[in-house]
Coordinates of C-alpha atoms in Angstrom, one line a residue:
X22 CA 106.9 114.6 134.0
X23 CA 106.1 110.5 133.4
X24 CA 107.8 108.4 131.6
X25 CA 108.0 104.2 130.3
X26 CA 110.2 102.5 128.4
X27 CA 108.7 98.5 126.4
X28 CA 110.3 96.7 124.2
X29 CA 107.5 95.7 121.4
X30 CA 108.0 92.3 119.9
X31 CA 106.2 93.3 116.5
X32 CA 107.2 95.0 114.3
X33 CA 111.0 95.1 117.2
X34 CA 111.2 98.4 118.0
X35 CA 111.4 100.1 121.8
X36 CA 108.5 102.6 122.7
X37 CA 109.2 105.4 125.7
X38 CA 106.1 106.8 126.4
X39 CA 105.5 111.0 128.1
X40 CA 103.0 112.0 129.8
X41 CA 102.6 115.5 132.0
X42 CA 105.8 117.9 131.7
X43 CA 108.9 118.2 130.2
X44 CA 111.1 117.5 133.9
X45 CA 115.1 118.2 131.4
X46 CA 116.3 116.1 134.0
X47 CA 114.3 113.0 133.3
X48 CA 115.0 113.2 129.8
X49 CA 118.2 113.5 130.6
X50 CA 118.1 110.0 133.0
X51 CA 115.6 108.4 129.8
X52 CA 118.8 109.2 127.9
X53 CA 120.4 107.3 130.0
X54 CA 118.6 104.4 130.8
X55 CA 118.6 103.5 126.7
X56 CA 122.4 104.3 126.2
X57 CA 122.1 101.1 128.1
X58 CA 119.5 98.6 127.1
X59 CA 119.8 95.6 125.5
X60 CA 117.2 96.0 123.0
X61 CA 119.0 99.3 121.6
X62 CA 122.7 97.8 122.1
X63 CA 121.0 95.7 119.2
X64 CA 119.7 98.0 117.0
X65 CA 116.0 97.9 118.0
X66 CA 114.4 101.2 116.4
X67 CA 113.3 104.1 119.3
X68 CA 110.2 105.9 118.8
X69 CA 109.5 108.1 121.5
X70 CA 106.3 108.7 121.4
X71 CA 105.7 112.8 122.7
X72 CA 102.1 113.4 122.5
X73 CA 100.8 113.6 125.5
X74 CA 104.3 115.7 126.6
X75 CA 103.7 119.4 127.8
X76 CA 106.4 121.9 126.7
X77 CA 105.3 124.8 127.5
X78 CA 108.2 126.6 129.1
X79 CA 111.0 124.0 127.3
X80 CA 114.4 126.4 126.8
X81 CA 116.7 127.5 123.9
X82 CA 119.6 125.9 126.5
X83 CA 117.0 123.1 127.7
X84 CA 117.7 121.6 123.2
X85 CA 120.6 121.9 123.4
X86 CA 121.2 120.4 127.5
X87 CA 119.0 117.3 125.5
X88 CA 121.6 117.5 121.7
X89 CA 123.9 117.6 124.0
X90 CA 122.9 114.2 126.1
X91 CA 122.1 112.3 122.6
X92 CA 125.9 113.4 121.4
X93 CA 126.9 111.5 124.7
X94 CA 125.4 108.4 124.1
X95 CA 125.9 108.3 119.8
X96 CA 127.6 105.2 120.6
X97 CA 125.0 103.0 121.8
X98 CA 122.6 104.9 120.0
X99 CA 124.7 104.2 116.6
X100 CA 122.9 100.8 115.5
X101 CA 119.2 102.1 116.9
X102 CA 117.0 104.3 113.8
X103 CA 114.9 107.4 116.3
X104 CA 111.8 108.9 114.8
X105 CA 109.7 111.8 117.6
X106 CA 106.1 111.0 117.5
X107 CA 104.5 114.2 117.6
X108 CA 101.4 115.9 117.9
X109 CA 101.7 119.2 117.3
X110 CA 103.2 122.0 115.7
X111 CA 105.6 123.1 118.7
X112 CA 106.3 119.5 119.1
X113 CA 107.8 119.3 115.7
X114 CA 110.1 122.8 115.7
X115 CA 111.6 121.2 119.2
X116 CA 112.7 118.8 117.0
X117 CA 114.0 121.0 114.4
X118 CA 115.5 122.7 117.2
X119 CA 116.9 119.3 118.0
X120 CA 118.1 118.4 114.6
X121 CA 119.6 122.2 114.5
X122 CA 121.5 121.4 116.9
X123 CA 122.6 117.3 117.1
X124 CA 124.4 118.3 113.7
X125 CA 126.1 115.9 112.0
X126 CA 127.8 115.0 115.9
X127 CA 125.1 112.7 116.9
X128 CA 122.2 110.2 115.1
X129 CA 119.5 111.6 113.7
X130 CA 115.3 111.2 114.7
X131 CA 112.6 111.1 112.5
X132 CA 109.5 113.6 112.9
X133 CA 106.6 111.6 112.7
X134 CA 102.8 113.4 113.1
X135 CA 100.6 110.3 112.4
X136 CA 99.6 107.0 112.4
X137 CA 100.5 106.2 109.1
X138 CA 103.5 107.9 109.7
X139 CA 104.7 105.8 112.6
X140 CA 103.4 103.1 110.5
X141 CA 105.5 103.3 107.6
X142 CA 108.4 104.2 110.0
X143 CA 108.2 100.9 111.5
X144 CA 107.7 99.1 108.9
X145 CA 110.8 100.1 107.7
X146 CA 111.9 97.5 110.6
X147 CA 110.3 94.3 110.1
X148 CA 112.5 91.5 109.0
X149 CA 112.5 91.2 105.0

């Protein structure tokens, strides 16, 4: 799995782009990098683009580990809104499963399916 993290100044947000087959260890590295990112700590929204992420072998244990990682980094993510940009019903189902594992323990997140949903979500982050 490949990933990159970029700060996009307008509208201000941190963009995480994933590509290739899901890898839990790499996903946890992303969380660690985001938890230390100056823009995230300042409250910039985080948009995780998962449209090119392939998830043929992701397990419930993987989803649980991701939820525990979000919970561990909750203080770093406390000021940031988080959204996952997804491409398929499978990704939507995995996102809903993650929401279920998180419950009230960590920051919530949105699941976005279309360019219009992403644009609307990002527009909420622009200064008024």
